[in-house]
């Protein structure tokens, strides 16, 4: 037996480990399982290249709890260690940078993580244990050894009679960490961090019922057998070739990832790249509709099939945070606790790659089955629109997959839309005007007026539309978008056509003055127009600029204009019979009553007539029926 001191000049290293990692001390299990996995996969590699002359077999990692002895053991069948290797990897390498570590971290309590730095992964065991033992036998023909340390820099190392290859680590759990002696707690941690570990993990046993043979008697009872309870899936879908997977395989994996999610995903994107970085994964499009606040089921980040975090901001572009799924990359730079992303060039490349891959998938989906893509559009449009607004490279490709639905139920790509409107919806200045509605019920009268002129009206109803419109108008030449109720249709798309006016300038001035005196000038700007005599006498519009600013403010956009007041244009058809009738009415009360009734009808058509105004209008209308 030999004793010695771990290569560290400061004796309080273990309390410091505990202090710094206390908030995240459950990760000890992840680290020790990861070490066991590495030992097993390294053995396989050595066998494959002929350096280890042993049978690989079907190795597994076993986790056991002994409540009486207050221990947890993690046992693998990997390459094991010789006494010399224990000395090198456990006693020296782990703390070769200890002084640098202490200098960097002793005053940095805010940085909760040091695991993985200076080879400290194994020493995370001391966060929950006041004594740790290692029993290990190398695949080489050398004696097994037993290492013991009680959390001080002193250790013992002696030969032992272990005969099977591999390493067993026994943690003697400290009094302040006895929660980890609970089966449920350990199972929870194994499922959280190691559900897709590369090597099977055994945690206890379970009873399985054997199938009855075909010739079994009618009253025969099936036999049961105790088998290892393997809690992980070592071969998850993202590690396989996309060509080997069916739609059913993807759906099954989605259920495995999100067992409480009962709605199937709409489709998936399988990521697989090995240059200039390694990245695999599967992203799923859930049904989103207009929901921008999907938080409960996030994308999960793995490193070599070990769960790291579901805080993937920075790796995944913002607009794809609405998706679900898995990303696995050994190349993502994390801080030493593996809990926080480090910003660097590689991350930006990964983010760009994912953006490109999603764009390519959209093009593929619409090309392969446009009808199916159109049916799913309302459930995916928020992701696409968000991407167009926030990611320039995604926006540049979007003409190939962004659909513009019409109020008639058609779905148009950008080029198709421009082809549809270029002849009729080009105004006198050569600008193509795209008309849209945000609510077909509330804006029906305006939609019908536009359709009467054979204009195409889009239905753009997501919360991102104000930002999307701004993006389109700033990047496409000679294009403007206008909501159908932003002005009279003749004003939205002005043409070089003669205008016939029934009233002279003096009559118009009198008419405008009468109406301005009868309505609230702080809310309504009176606008006289020479329209078709059959057009509505009074209509209400909201200026496009004012409404866009308001919409953006409601989404948390810039509030430099303060709270916008309710302001509208009252468009009066100067060629209507009502306009002439108001001019001829000499009694001022009667004139005001006609104007008020017409205004209320215009407000009613826009769902703006509410409260007392609506009550008074109904009462007045009934009285006119007497």
XYZ file of C-alpha atoms in Angstrom:
626
model
C 0.000 0.000 0.000
C 1.182 3.508 -0.739
C -0.024 6.840 0.507
C 0.623 10.266 -0.812
C -0.654 13.748 -1.404
C -2.574 14.911 -4.424
C -0.529 17.337 -6.473
C -2.062 20.507 -5.119
C -0.411 23.162 -2.997
C -3.588 24.518 -1.433
C -5.341 22.232 1.023
C -8.782 23.760 0.780
C -9.385 22.639 -2.804
C -12.246 20.280 -1.878
C -14.287 22.741 0.172
C -13.811 25.157 -2.704
C -15.124 22.644 -5.222
C -18.141 22.095 -3.017
C -18.744 25.800 -2.572
C -18.501 26.644 -6.241
C -20.630 23.790 -7.452
C -23.121 23.604 -4.637
C -25.965 25.110 -6.656
C -25.451 22.495 -9.355
C -24.199 19.566 -7.315
C -26.474 17.020 -9.000
C -24.138 16.999 -12.022
C -21.698 14.701 -10.187
C -23.652 11.775 -11.624
C -23.488 13.134 -15.163
C -19.709 13.555 -14.855
C -19.051 10.090 -13.457
C -21.317 8.435 -16.044
C -19.523 10.425 -18.765
C -16.159 9.172 -17.485
C -17.444 5.573 -17.480
C -18.747 6.054 -21.028
C -15.400 7.437 -22.182
C -13.577 4.463 -20.634
C -15.874 2.048 -22.478
C -15.760 3.743 -25.898
C -11.969 4.134 -25.660
C -11.653 0.409 -25.050
C -13.703 -0.296 -28.176
C -11.408 1.964 -30.197
C -8.282 0.236 -28.850
C -9.735 -3.169 -29.736
C -10.610 -1.947 -33.250
C -7.069 -0.709 -33.913
C -5.533 -3.874 -32.442
C -3.978 -2.321 -29.330
C -6.208 -4.176 -26.871
C -6.356 -7.959 -27.230
C -9.544 -8.506 -25.229
C -13.204 -9.258 -25.927
C -15.391 -6.137 -25.970
C -18.574 -8.092 -25.234
C -21.741 -6.141 -24.408
C -20.502 -3.683 -21.816
C -22.836 -1.649 -19.654
C -22.564 0.872 -16.861
C -24.245 -0.062 -13.581
C -25.454 2.422 -10.974
C -26.346 1.038 -7.528
C -27.531 2.559 -4.257
C -26.856 0.973 -0.869
C -29.039 2.844 1.600
C -27.641 0.976 4.639
C -24.029 1.707 3.756
C -25.016 5.177 2.442
C -23.139 4.639 -0.818
C -23.667 5.067 -4.531
C -21.524 3.072 -6.920
C -20.914 3.597 -10.646
C -19.354 0.571 -12.287
C -18.182 0.229 -15.902
C -16.605 -2.505 -18.040
C -14.240 -0.161 -19.834
C -10.468 -0.104 -20.149
C -9.750 0.341 -16.424
C -6.550 1.806 -14.976
C -3.202 0.518 -13.726
C -1.650 1.875 -10.513
C 0.567 4.102 -12.659
C -2.472 5.478 -14.527
C -4.370 6.177 -11.304
C -1.323 8.090 -10.104
C -1.198 10.039 -13.355
C -4.882 10.692 -14.089
C -6.396 10.931 -10.613
C -3.550 12.290 -8.506
C -1.581 14.513 -10.845
C -3.369 15.579 -14.022
C -6.571 16.509 -12.235
C -4.793 19.201 -10.261
C -2.000 20.181 -12.608
C -3.636 23.561 -12.961
C -4.949 23.848 -9.426
C -3.149 27.033 -8.535
C -4.283 28.756 -11.707
C -7.778 27.506 -10.988
C -7.763 28.843 -7.444
C -6.467 32.200 -8.527
C -9.180 32.452 -11.166
C -12.120 31.186 -9.178
C -11.611 31.872 -5.480
C -13.350 35.258 -5.677
C -15.684 34.406 -8.521
C -18.573 32.838 -6.668
C -20.947 34.057 -9.353
C -19.426 31.564 -11.793
C -20.934 28.373 -10.497
C -19.050 25.934 -12.658
C -15.640 24.381 -12.747
C -16.348 20.818 -13.774
C -14.308 19.604 -16.718
C -11.635 22.246 -16.142
C -8.172 20.912 -15.236
C -9.604 17.386 -15.336
C -11.904 18.046 -12.404
C -14.820 15.935 -13.702
C -14.022 13.036 -11.398
C -13.654 15.327 -8.390
C -17.267 16.481 -8.697
C -17.874 13.340 -6.610
C -16.697 15.300 -3.554
C -19.661 17.649 -3.880
C -21.866 14.895 -2.459
C -19.408 12.446 -0.850
C -17.078 12.776 2.117
C -15.111 9.709 0.985
C -14.557 8.255 -2.488
C -13.113 4.844 -3.415
C -11.943 3.609 -6.796
C -11.603 -0.124 -7.569
C -10.111 -0.522 -11.027
C -8.510 -3.248 -13.180
C -6.893 -2.382 -16.484
C -7.402 -4.383 -19.703
C -3.607 -4.767 -19.520
C -2.250 -7.723 -17.593
C -1.542 -5.798 -14.397
C -2.899 -6.013 -10.817
C -6.110 -4.270 -9.860
C -5.814 -1.275 -7.529
C -7.885 0.395 -4.855
C -7.690 4.186 -4.372
C -9.262 5.976 -1.392
C -9.572 9.650 -0.525
C -11.596 11.307 2.245
C -11.806 14.765 0.688
C -8.461 15.956 1.964
C -5.434 16.113 -0.352
C -4.263 12.779 1.136
C -5.007 9.447 -0.548
C -4.138 5.745 -0.258
C -3.400 3.426 -3.173
C -3.079 -0.362 -2.804
C -3.517 -3.560 -4.771
C -6.872 -5.338 -4.582
C -8.374 -8.638 -5.672
C -10.817 -7.259 -8.287
C -10.779 -9.696 -11.228
C -13.149 -8.187 -13.802
C -11.989 -5.475 -16.169
C -13.188 -1.913 -15.632
C -13.660 0.645 -12.875
C -16.036 0.946 -9.952
C -16.331 4.239 -8.108
C -17.969 4.145 -4.678
C -19.225 7.391 -3.177
C -19.791 7.513 0.588
C -22.538 10.107 0.655
C -22.114 13.057 3.011
C -24.780 13.925 5.577
C -25.851 17.043 3.657
C -26.430 15.054 0.437
C -28.506 12.052 1.561
C -31.230 13.020 -0.930
C -29.071 11.212 -3.510
C -29.633 7.884 -1.731
C -33.215 7.960 -3.005
C -33.908 5.633 -5.965
C -36.386 8.057 -7.484
C -33.894 10.945 -7.340
C -31.097 8.978 -9.035
C -33.472 7.651 -11.707
C -34.617 11.229 -12.338
C -31.009 12.405 -12.803
C -30.127 9.484 -15.059
C -33.145 10.231 -17.245
C -32.347 13.933 -17.298
C -28.689 13.727 -18.264
C -28.092 10.223 -19.618
C -31.344 9.153 -21.258
C -29.509 8.804 -24.578
C -26.090 7.728 -23.255
C -23.985 5.769 -25.766
C -23.472 2.841 -23.376
C -26.433 1.023 -21.767
C -26.969 2.046 -18.120
C -28.361 -0.504 -15.688
C -30.224 0.802 -12.664
C -31.733 -2.116 -10.757
C -33.905 -4.801 -12.312
C -37.472 -5.060 -13.570
C -39.942 -7.877 -14.062
C -40.869 -8.856 -17.619
C -43.652 -11.198 -18.636
C -42.685 -13.860 -21.195
C -44.992 -14.584 -24.114
C -46.895 -17.874 -23.926
C -45.891 -20.527 -26.484
C -48.421 -21.128 -29.275
C -49.323 -24.618 -27.972
C -49.841 -23.463 -24.365
C -52.899 -24.705 -22.496
C -55.840 -22.326 -22.158
C -55.351 -21.908 -18.427
C -51.549 -21.511 -18.691
C -50.122 -18.500 -16.918
C -47.233 -16.610 -18.543
C -43.892 -16.801 -16.792
C -42.123 -13.730 -15.466
C -38.406 -13.090 -15.375
C -36.171 -10.503 -13.689
C -34.069 -8.567 -16.197
C -31.669 -5.635 -16.046
C -33.502 -2.316 -16.028
C -31.688 -0.400 -18.790
C -32.895 3.160 -18.360
C -31.410 4.730 -21.509
C -31.665 4.492 -25.285
C -28.063 4.260 -26.561
C -29.109 4.693 -30.222
C -31.482 7.679 -30.456
C -32.874 8.724 -33.820
C -30.491 11.659 -34.327
C -27.457 9.313 -34.334
C -28.866 7.341 -37.272
C -28.833 8.050 -40.983
C -31.965 9.941 -42.124
C -32.381 7.419 -44.952
C -32.795 4.605 -42.396
C -35.657 6.342 -40.548
C -39.361 6.401 -41.360
C -41.932 9.060 -40.428
C -43.058 6.688 -37.702
C -39.516 6.538 -36.271
C -39.400 10.326 -36.023
C -42.813 10.474 -34.335
C -41.761 7.766 -31.877
C -38.596 9.708 -31.029
C -40.636 12.896 -30.541
C -42.801 11.029 -28.010
C -39.632 9.809 -26.291
C -38.341 13.380 -26.004
C -41.668 14.884 -24.955
C -43.776 12.169 -23.314
C -46.379 14.697 -22.131
C -46.869 16.165 -25.629
C -49.859 14.454 -27.229
C -49.989 16.387 -30.497
C -47.750 15.041 -33.241
C -45.218 17.428 -34.818
C -45.972 18.749 -38.299
C -42.584 17.747 -39.731
C -38.921 17.501 -38.781
C -35.513 18.630 -39.959
C -32.656 16.154 -39.526
C -29.322 17.934 -39.030
C -26.120 16.137 -39.964
C -22.817 17.889 -40.674
C -19.199 16.932 -40.068
C -17.363 19.941 -41.554
C -16.307 22.576 -40.518
C -17.781 21.319 -37.215
C -19.583 18.239 -35.993
C -23.308 18.604 -35.468
C -26.225 16.216 -35.500
C -29.775 16.614 -34.327
C -33.459 16.659 -35.173
C -35.675 19.738 -34.974
C -39.454 19.356 -34.901
C -42.061 21.901 -35.986
C -44.917 21.779 -33.462
C -48.319 23.326 -34.167
C -47.832 26.980 -33.289
C -50.623 28.967 -34.960
C -50.046 32.595 -33.846
C -48.386 31.653 -30.552
C -45.035 33.366 -29.953
C -44.641 32.145 -26.365
C -43.884 28.437 -26.540
C -41.625 27.843 -23.545
C -42.427 24.568 -21.862
C -40.774 22.150 -24.321
C -37.431 23.523 -25.399
C -34.707 22.331 -27.742
C -32.254 20.176 -25.804
C -28.489 20.461 -26.229
C -26.320 17.332 -25.922
C -22.592 16.718 -26.105
C -21.866 13.198 -27.337
C -25.357 12.075 -26.232
C -24.978 13.588 -22.737
C -27.572 16.229 -21.889
C -26.071 19.662 -21.205
C -28.854 22.238 -21.167
C -32.093 23.390 -22.745
C -30.881 26.993 -22.761
C -29.735 27.031 -26.383
C -29.857 30.765 -27.109
C -26.869 31.615 -29.285
C -26.556 28.174 -30.862
C -30.055 28.174 -32.294
C -31.227 31.372 -34.035
C -33.954 33.187 -32.093
C -36.720 32.342 -34.532
C -36.075 28.610 -34.188
C -36.370 28.731 -30.396
C -40.077 28.149 -31.109
C -39.217 24.631 -32.291
C -38.510 21.478 -30.290
C -35.923 18.755 -30.624
C -32.263 17.900 -30.035
C -28.910 19.308 -31.104
C -25.765 17.286 -30.371
C -22.275 18.628 -30.984
C -18.903 17.923 -29.383
C -17.685 21.243 -30.851
C -19.981 23.640 -29.015
C -17.785 25.611 -26.610
C -19.277 25.573 -23.137
C -17.892 26.979 -19.955
C -16.222 24.596 -17.568
C -19.469 23.489 -15.944
C -20.948 22.663 -19.353
C -23.891 24.827 -18.326
C -23.293 28.057 -20.205
C -22.472 28.747 -23.803
C -19.260 30.579 -24.604
C -19.619 33.076 -27.457
C -17.190 32.469 -30.289
C -16.950 32.102 -34.060
C -17.836 28.401 -34.063
C -21.209 29.109 -32.476
C -22.052 31.678 -35.158
C -21.178 29.143 -37.854
C -23.390 26.538 -36.202
C -26.261 29.027 -35.969
C -25.835 29.966 -39.651
C -25.777 26.318 -40.651
C -29.003 25.565 -38.802
C -30.669 28.601 -40.419
C -29.573 27.438 -43.880
C -30.729 23.893 -43.213
C -34.198 25.055 -42.161
C -34.483 27.235 -45.277
C -33.458 24.282 -47.481
C -36.042 22.079 -45.763
C -38.819 24.607 -46.424
C -37.916 24.711 -50.130
C -37.916 20.910 -50.223
C -41.285 20.604 -48.481
C -43.098 23.036 -50.777
C -41.504 21.462 -53.839
C -42.358 17.885 -52.868
C -45.921 18.416 -51.650
C -47.256 21.942 -51.962
C -50.806 20.996 -50.996
C -49.635 19.495 -47.688
C -47.378 22.524 -47.054
C -50.313 24.890 -47.629
C -52.475 22.943 -45.195
C -49.813 23.310 -42.503
C -49.111 26.960 -43.248
C -51.148 28.509 -40.434
C -49.292 26.359 -37.908
C -45.786 27.241 -39.115
C -46.104 30.796 -40.469
C -45.010 32.465 -37.204
C -41.633 30.662 -37.343
C -41.125 31.597 -41.002
C -42.158 35.237 -40.487
C -39.998 35.551 -37.365
C -37.038 34.181 -39.325
C -37.633 36.605 -42.202
C -37.699 39.570 -39.829
C -34.620 38.581 -37.784
C -32.272 36.626 -40.102
C -31.214 38.274 -43.371
C -29.900 35.070 -44.946
C -33.177 33.308 -44.189
C -35.113 36.271 -45.602
C -33.078 36.157 -48.838
C -34.302 32.599 -49.461
C -37.852 33.175 -48.281
C -39.376 33.984 -51.698
C -39.133 30.261 -52.383
C -41.178 29.148 -49.358
C -43.019 32.101 -47.773
C -46.711 31.828 -48.631
C -49.024 34.811 -48.895
C -52.595 33.621 -48.263
C -55.447 35.529 -49.911
C -58.891 36.210 -48.447
C -60.183 33.755 -51.096
C -58.198 30.881 -49.597
C -55.400 30.786 -52.193
C -51.716 30.577 -51.189
C -49.245 32.485 -53.336
C -45.462 32.555 -53.467
C -43.936 36.020 -53.938
C -43.473 35.757 -57.713
C -47.023 34.431 -58.114
C -48.387 37.312 -56.034
C -46.557 39.952 -58.095
C -47.724 38.304 -61.313
C -51.328 38.440 -60.040
C -51.297 42.134 -59.115
C -48.889 43.750 -61.573
C -51.541 44.763 -64.125
C -54.329 45.977 -61.843
C -52.617 47.026 -58.630
C -49.919 49.302 -60.030
C -50.690 52.909 -59.133
C -50.157 56.043 -61.236
C -46.576 56.350 -59.891
C -45.607 52.834 -61.011
C -45.697 51.383 -57.493
C -47.268 47.967 -56.946
C -49.642 48.094 -54.031
C -50.263 44.883 -52.092
C -53.560 45.045 -50.228
C -54.067 42.981 -47.117
C -56.594 42.392 -44.358
C -55.892 41.306 -40.806
C -59.452 40.235 -39.946
C -61.844 39.125 -42.661
C -64.936 39.662 -40.508
C -64.142 43.158 -39.247
C -62.818 44.347 -42.605
C -65.335 42.602 -44.844
C -66.859 45.741 -46.382
C -63.412 47.020 -47.379
C -62.429 43.609 -48.770
C -65.609 43.490 -50.877
C -64.945 47.012 -52.206
C -61.437 45.921 -53.266
C -62.707 42.706 -54.836
C -65.309 44.673 -56.812
C -62.322 46.265 -58.570
C -60.825 42.783 -59.114
C -57.996 43.479 -56.659
C -56.224 40.682 -54.763
C -56.419 40.996 -50.963
C -54.026 39.021 -48.753
C -54.898 37.750 -45.287
C -51.957 38.624 -43.007
C -53.062 38.068 -39.430
C -50.027 37.062 -37.364
C -48.619 39.325 -34.619
C -45.418 39.773 -36.662
C -47.083 41.366 -39.681
C -46.114 45.021 -38.889
C -42.418 44.033 -38.766
C -42.729 41.792 -41.825
C -44.302 44.598 -43.866
C -41.512 46.964 -42.885
C -38.928 44.367 -43.984
C -40.622 43.765 -47.352
C -41.052 47.468 -48.145
C -37.429 48.234 -47.261
C -35.994 45.436 -49.430
C -38.323 45.163 -52.442
C -38.334 47.884 -55.079
C -41.543 49.761 -55.941
C -43.637 47.781 -53.447
C -45.944 49.110 -50.770
C -48.383 47.259 -48.531
C -51.629 48.793 -47.343
C -54.359 47.377 -45.162
C -57.684 47.565 -46.979
C -59.216 49.794 -44.320
C -56.315 52.286 -44.275
C -58.098 54.595 -46.747
C -60.692 54.483 -49.461
C -59.684 52.010 -52.142
C -59.298 54.803 -54.724
C -56.758 56.455 -52.431
C -54.894 53.229 -51.656
C -54.307 52.576 -55.356
C -54.494 55.936 -57.095
C -55.052 55.813 -60.845
C -54.877 58.455 -63.582
C -58.628 58.426 -64.114
C -60.955 61.421 -64.474
C -62.917 62.272 -61.325
C -66.447 63.592 -61.671
C -67.567 65.886 -58.868
C -71.256 66.641 -58.170
C -70.469 69.429 -55.701
C -68.591 72.640 -56.375
C -65.775 73.829 -54.117
C -68.039 76.099 -52.083
C -70.523 73.326 -51.407
C -67.726 71.004 -50.376
C -66.369 73.569 -47.963
C -69.805 74.007 -46.343
C -70.319 70.242 -46.153
C -66.926 69.671 -44.514
C -67.519 72.473 -42.006
C -70.941 71.051 -41.002
C -69.502 67.578 -40.471
C -66.473 68.859 -38.514
C -68.778 70.735 -36.165
C -70.822 67.581 -35.523
C -68.013 65.099 -34.869
C -65.133 64.929 -32.380
C -62.279 66.673 -34.181
C -59.686 65.108 -31.838
C -60.682 61.631 -33.004
C -61.754 62.154 -36.631
C -60.104 63.950 -39.509
C -62.833 64.682 -42.090
C -61.729 63.786 -45.611
C -64.076 64.587 -48.572
C -63.644 62.342 -51.620
C -65.361 62.304 -55.039
C -66.331 58.652 -55.191
C -68.903 56.595 -57.058
C -72.376 57.653 -55.955
C -73.100 54.047 -54.949
C -70.105 53.886 -52.595
C -70.689 54.204 -48.833
C -71.557 57.811 -47.847
C -69.426 57.653 -44.664
C -66.542 55.264 -43.967
C -63.841 55.167 -41.324
C -60.200 54.413 -42.013
C -57.098 54.499 -39.856
C -53.949 55.969 -41.434
C -51.512 53.181 -42.333
C -48.520 54.778 -40.606
C -50.412 55.460 -37.381
C -51.840 51.946 -37.247
C -48.469 50.290 -37.894
C -46.851 52.268 -35.094
C -49.681 51.254 -32.808
C -49.363 47.569 -33.763
C -45.623 47.623 -33.113
C -46.123 49.317 -29.779
C -48.560 46.581 -28.739
C -45.836 44.033 -29.542
C -43.378 45.871 -27.288
C -41.796 47.923 -30.061
C -40.444 51.469 -29.741
C -42.695 53.818 -27.800
C -41.123 57.130 -28.831
C -44.576 58.426 -29.729
C -45.941 57.636 -26.270
C -49.377 56.035 -26.096
C -51.042 56.585 -29.435
C -54.461 58.277 -29.254
C -57.340 56.740 -31.181
C -57.285 58.733 -34.460
C -59.220 57.959 -37.612
C -60.053 59.417 -40.988
C -63.756 59.943 -41.644
C -64.032 59.541 -45.425
C -67.144 61.316 -46.733
C -68.332 60.472 -50.244
C -69.095 63.948 -51.650
C -70.984 62.357 -54.568
C -73.386 60.399 -52.338
C -77.082 61.249 -51.913
C -76.473 61.696 -48.168
C -73.859 64.405 -48.787
C -76.325 66.353 -50.920
C -79.094 65.777 -48.353
C -76.934 67.120 -45.479
C -76.173 70.248 -47.527
C -79.895 70.848 -48.192
C -80.925 70.368 -44.548
C -81.331 73.810 -43.018
C -82.343 72.829 -39.482
C -79.069 72.511 -37.580
C -80.396 69.867 -35.134
C -81.726 67.754 -37.988
C -78.423 68.175 -39.850
C -76.400 67.112 -36.769
C -78.707 64.109 -36.247
C -78.129 62.890 -39.848
C -74.381 63.292 -39.529
C -74.366 61.511 -36.156
C -76.471 58.622 -37.506
C -74.189 58.227 -40.534
C -71.084 58.359 -38.326
C -72.546 55.714 -36.000
C -73.296 53.448 -38.966
C -69.700 53.840 -40.178
C -68.418 53.099 -36.659
C -70.725 50.079 -36.422
C -69.235 48.629 -39.599
C -65.772 48.866 -37.995
C -66.832 47.465 -34.615
C -66.032 50.876 -33.100
C -69.513 51.599 -31.761
C -69.538 50.498 -28.133
C -70.877 51.292 -24.664
C -73.217 54.262 -24.277
C -72.787 55.305 -27.941
C -74.081 51.902 -29.049
C -76.989 52.036 -26.568
C -77.990 55.522 -27.788
C -77.711 54.453 -31.430
C -80.015 51.453 -30.927
C -82.555 53.549 -29.014
C -82.491 56.270 -31.708
C -82.853 53.701 -34.503
C -85.924 52.131 -32.874
C -87.522 55.546 -32.446
C -87.101 56.224 -36.169
C -89.187 53.087 -36.845
C -92.259 54.464 -35.008
